[in-house]
Amino acid sequence: MKIISNKGGKELKLSFRKVLGVAFIIAALICIYFAFLQQEKYIQGNAEYKKIKQTATDTPSDDSKHTQDFQVDWNTLKTQNPDIVGWIRMDPSVNYPIVQTKNNSYYLKHGFGKSYNINGCIFMHADNKSDWSDPNTIVYGHNMINGSMFGNNKLYKSKSYTEAHPYFYVYTPSGKMTYTIFDVMTVNDATVPYTIDMQTKEDFQSYLDTIKKLSTYQMNVPVTTDDHIVTLSTCTNHGRQRFLIQGVLTNIENNNRVGGGD
């Protein structure tokens, strides 16, 4: 009787396992490499805005506090980028210039200095009036994994967090505008909450009635057709869905030394 050895088969299986193991190691190293590159992009993107804060604002040492010591050097900002239309501050970490250009795509991947920046910019909708006088002004920001830009806005999905942090602030060369948050919602992009062109008070009232139905929750903050609101928009992890925070203008301080606080 002839005995057939399976030694060759075992060696083949062992070789295959070694090749597979090496392949897994290479794949892991590639993933680590790209993760490192991504992290470097985050660091570089954040560094640009850190430098802007250092050179163009007088930011308090405790940046988490919206104190009266905060000031903006508008001449410096306009020299760096004439697209500047404001500066936004909001708990827990929003503290950025706001720009506006002729489309809503350029600043998705361009920083304040107009070079590539993974963070993009905080920017006003291209069709809004740059003086913030529209009934609804839309401001966009990326939902960054590291919490930069509008990445921490998700905290406002909790009503209790909004109750503790009810305001956001927009600074312009004319002074500071305080917006009181009156609702939040998750909606699809380019739907009714993104409406800008409202010719009459009836149009605005219809808009207010619609967003009330769409909101995740409402705060006890009155909004009328005589008011001006700002809609802060950021993406979610679900395709076209966007998370919106809406605030109504409740105070204006017309001076150059502007600040504020909860």
Coordinates of C-alpha atoms in Angstrom, one line a residue:
M1 CA 0.0 0.0 0.0
K2 CA 1.4 3.4 -1.0
I3 CA 1.3 6.1 1.7
I4 CA 0.7 9.6 0.4
S5 CA 2.3 12.4 2.4
N6 CA 0.4 15.6 3.1
K7 CA 3.7 17.5 4.0
G8 CA 3.4 19.6 0.8
G9 CA -0.1 20.7 1.7
K10 CA 0.9 21.7 5.2
E11 CA 3.8 23.7 3.9
L12 CA 1.5 25.4 1.4
K13 CA -0.9 26.3 4.1
L14 CA 1.9 27.7 6.3
S15 CA 3.2 29.8 3.5
F16 CA -0.2 31.2 2.8
R17 CA -0.7 32.1 6.4
K18 CA 2.7 33.9 6.4
V19 CA 1.8 35.8 3.3
L20 CA -1.6 36.7 4.8
G21 CA 0.0 37.8 8.0
V22 CA 2.5 40.1 6.2
A23 CA -0.4 41.5 4.2
F24 CA -2.3 42.4 7.4
I25 CA 0.8 44.0 8.8
I26 CA 1.3 46.1 5.6
A27 CA -2.3 47.1 5.6
A28 CA -2.1 48.2 9.3
L29 CA 1.0 50.2 8.6
I30 CA -0.7 51.9 5.6
C31 CA -3.7 52.8 7.8
I32 CA -1.4 54.2 10.5
Y33 CA 0.4 56.2 7.9
F34 CA -2.8 57.8 6.5
A35 CA -4.1 58.4 10.0
F36 CA -0.9 60.2 10.7
L37 CA -1.2 62.3 7.6
Q38 CA -4.8 63.1 8.5
Q39 CA -3.8 64.1 12.0
E40 CA -1.1 66.4 10.5
K41 CA -3.7 68.1 8.4
Y42 CA -5.8 68.7 11.5
I43 CA -2.8 70.2 13.3
Q44 CA -1.9 72.4 10.4
G45 CA -5.5 73.5 10.0
N46 CA -5.8 74.4 13.6
A47 CA -2.5 76.2 13.6
E48 CA -3.7 78.7 11.0
Y49 CA -6.6 79.8 13.2
K50 CA -4.5 79.8 16.3
K51 CA -2.2 82.3 14.6
I52 CA -5.1 84.4 13.5
K53 CA -6.4 84.7 17.0
Q54 CA -2.9 85.7 18.2
T55 CA -2.4 88.4 15.6
A56 CA -5.9 89.8 15.1
T57 CA -7.8 89.4 18.4
D58 CA -7.2 90.3 22.0
T59 CA -8.4 87.0 23.4
P60 CA -8.7 86.5 27.2
S61 CA -6.3 84.0 28.8
D62 CA -9.3 81.9 29.7
D63 CA -10.8 81.6 26.2
S64 CA -13.7 79.6 27.5
K65 CA -15.1 82.8 29.1
H66 CA -16.9 85.4 26.9
T67 CA -15.4 88.3 28.8
Q68 CA -15.4 92.0 28.0
D69 CA -11.7 91.8 27.1
F70 CA -12.3 90.2 23.7
Q71 CA -11.5 92.6 20.8
V72 CA -11.0 92.1 17.1
D73 CA -8.4 93.9 14.9
W74 CA -10.6 94.3 11.8
N75 CA -7.9 96.2 9.8
T76 CA -5.5 93.2 10.2
L77 CA -8.2 90.7 9.2
K78 CA -9.3 92.7 6.2
T79 CA -5.6 92.9 5.1
Q80 CA -5.3 89.1 5.4
N81 CA -8.7 88.4 3.7
P82 CA -11.1 91.0 2.5
D83 CA -13.9 88.4 2.5
I84 CA -14.2 88.8 6.3
V85 CA -17.8 89.6 7.4
G86 CA -17.7 88.9 11.1
W87 CA -16.3 86.8 14.0
I88 CA -18.3 84.2 15.9
R89 CA -17.8 83.0 19.5
M90 CA -19.9 80.2 21.0
D91 CA -19.5 77.6 23.8
P92 CA -17.7 75.4 24.1
S93 CA -15.0 76.1 21.5
V94 CA -16.2 78.2 18.6
N95 CA -14.0 81.2 18.1
Y96 CA -13.4 81.9 14.4
P97 CA -13.6 84.6 11.7
I98 CA -16.6 84.4 9.3
V99 CA -16.1 84.9 5.6
Q100 CA -18.3 85.2 2.5
T101 CA -17.6 84.7 -1.1
K102 CA -19.6 84.2 -4.3
N103 CA -20.3 80.5 -3.8
N104 CA -20.8 78.0 -1.0
S105 CA -18.0 75.6 -2.0
Y106 CA -14.8 77.6 -2.0
Y107 CA -14.4 77.8 1.8
L108 CA -15.2 74.2 2.4
K109 CA -11.5 73.3 1.8
H110 CA -9.8 76.7 2.0
G111 CA -8.7 78.4 5.2
F112 CA -8.8 82.1 6.1
G113 CA -5.6 82.6 4.2
K114 CA -7.1 81.0 1.1
S115 CA -4.7 78.1 1.0
Y116 CA -5.8 74.5 1.4
N117 CA -7.1 73.8 4.9
I118 CA -8.9 70.6 6.0
N119 CA -11.0 72.7 8.4
G120 CA -12.2 75.1 5.7
C121 CA -13.7 78.3 7.1
I122 CA -16.8 79.4 8.9
F123 CA -18.6 81.1 6.1
M124 CA -21.9 83.0 5.4
H125 CA -24.2 81.8 2.7
A126 CA -23.3 83.4 -0.6
D127 CA -26.8 84.9 -1.1
N128 CA -27.0 86.6 2.3
K129 CA -26.4 90.3 2.8
S130 CA -23.0 90.7 4.4
D131 CA -24.4 93.2 6.9
W132 CA -26.4 90.5 8.7
S133 CA -29.7 92.3 7.9
D134 CA -31.6 89.4 6.3
P135 CA -34.4 87.8 8.2
N136 CA -32.4 84.6 8.1
T137 CA -28.6 84.5 7.8
I138 CA -27.0 81.1 7.3
V139 CA -23.6 80.4 8.6
Y140 CA -21.8 77.1 7.7
G141 CA -19.0 75.2 9.5
H142 CA -17.5 71.8 9.3
N143 CA -18.3 69.1 11.8
M144 CA -14.7 68.2 12.5
I145 CA -13.9 65.0 14.4
N146 CA -11.4 66.8 16.6
G147 CA -14.1 69.2 17.8
S148 CA -12.8 72.3 15.9
M149 CA -15.0 74.6 13.8
F150 CA -18.6 73.4 14.5
G151 CA -17.5 70.0 15.6
N152 CA -18.7 70.5 19.2
N153 CA -22.1 71.9 18.2
K154 CA -23.5 68.5 18.7
L155 CA -23.6 69.2 22.4
Y156 CA -26.6 71.4 21.7
K157 CA -28.6 68.4 20.8
S158 CA -29.2 68.2 24.5
K159 CA -31.7 70.8 25.6
S160 CA -30.1 71.0 29.1
Y161 CA -26.8 72.0 27.5
T162 CA -28.6 74.8 25.5
E163 CA -30.3 76.0 28.7
A164 CA -26.8 76.3 30.3
H165 CA -25.3 77.9 27.2
P166 CA -28.1 79.9 25.6
Y167 CA -26.2 82.4 23.5
F168 CA -23.8 82.8 20.6
Y169 CA -22.1 86.1 19.6
V170 CA -21.3 87.6 16.3
Y171 CA -18.8 90.5 16.1
T172 CA -18.5 93.0 13.3
P173 CA -16.6 96.3 12.9
S174 CA -19.8 98.0 14.2
G175 CA -19.9 96.0 17.4
K176 CA -21.3 92.8 18.9
M177 CA -24.6 91.1 18.3
T178 CA -25.9 88.6 20.8
Y179 CA -28.1 85.8 19.5
T180 CA -30.3 83.7 21.9
I181 CA -30.9 80.1 20.8
F182 CA -34.5 79.4 20.2
D183 CA -34.4 76.0 18.5
V184 CA -32.3 73.1 17.1
M185 CA -33.1 70.6 14.4
T186 CA -31.8 67.9 12.1
V187 CA -33.0 68.3 8.6
N188 CA -31.9 67.6 5.0
D189 CA -29.7 70.1 3.2
A190 CA -31.4 72.7 1.0
T191 CA -34.8 72.4 2.7
V192 CA -37.1 75.1 4.1
P193 CA -34.9 76.0 7.1
Y194 CA -32.3 77.2 4.5
T195 CA -34.7 79.7 3.0
I196 CA -33.2 83.2 2.7
D197 CA -35.4 85.1 0.2
M198 CA -38.4 86.2 2.2
Q199 CA -40.0 89.2 0.6
T200 CA -42.8 89.8 3.0
K201 CA -43.6 89.4 6.7
E202 CA -46.1 86.7 5.6
D203 CA -43.3 84.8 4.0
F204 CA -41.3 85.0 7.2
Q205 CA -44.2 84.0 9.4
S206 CA -44.7 80.9 7.2
Y207 CA -41.1 80.1 7.6
L208 CA -41.3 80.4 11.4
D209 CA -44.3 78.2 11.5
T210 CA -42.6 75.5 9.4
I211 CA -39.3 75.4 11.4
K212 CA -41.3 75.2 14.6
K213 CA -42.8 71.9 13.3
L214 CA -39.3 70.7 12.2
S215 CA -37.5 71.5 15.4
T216 CA -36.1 68.8 17.7
Y217 CA -36.9 71.1 20.6
Q218 CA -37.8 74.8 21.1
M219 CA -36.6 77.1 23.8
N220 CA -38.9 79.5 25.5
V221 CA -37.7 82.4 23.3
P222 CA -40.1 84.5 21.3
V223 CA -39.4 85.1 17.6
T224 CA -41.5 87.5 15.5
T225 CA -41.4 88.7 11.9
D226 CA -39.7 91.8 13.1
D227 CA -36.7 89.8 14.2
H228 CA -33.4 88.7 12.6
I229 CA -32.2 85.1 13.0
V230 CA -29.0 83.3 12.3
T231 CA -28.9 79.6 11.4
L232 CA -25.7 77.7 12.2
S233 CA -25.4 74.7 9.9
T234 CA -23.1 71.7 10.1
C235 CA -23.1 68.3 8.6
T236 CA -23.9 65.0 10.4
N237 CA -22.8 61.4 9.7
H238 CA -25.9 60.8 7.7
G239 CA -25.4 62.0 4.1
R240 CA -27.4 65.1 3.3
Q241 CA -28.6 65.6 6.9
R242 CA -27.6 68.7 8.7
F243 CA -27.7 69.8 12.3
L244 CA -29.0 73.4 12.7
I245 CA -28.8 75.7 15.7
Q246 CA -31.0 78.8 15.3
G247 CA -30.6 82.0 17.3
V248 CA -32.6 85.3 17.3
L249 CA -30.9 88.6 17.6
T250 CA -31.6 89.9 21.1
N251 CA -28.9 92.5 21.8
I252 CA -26.6 94.8 19.9
E253 CA -23.6 96.6 21.4
N254 CA -22.4 99.4 19.0
N255 CA -18.8 99.9 20.0
N256 CA -15.4 98.6 19.1
R257 CA -14.5 97.1 22.5
V258 CA -16.9 94.2 22.5
G259 CA -17.3 91.1 24.5
G260 CA -20.1 89.4 26.4
G261 CA -20.9 86.4 28.5
D262 CA -23.4 84.0 29.8

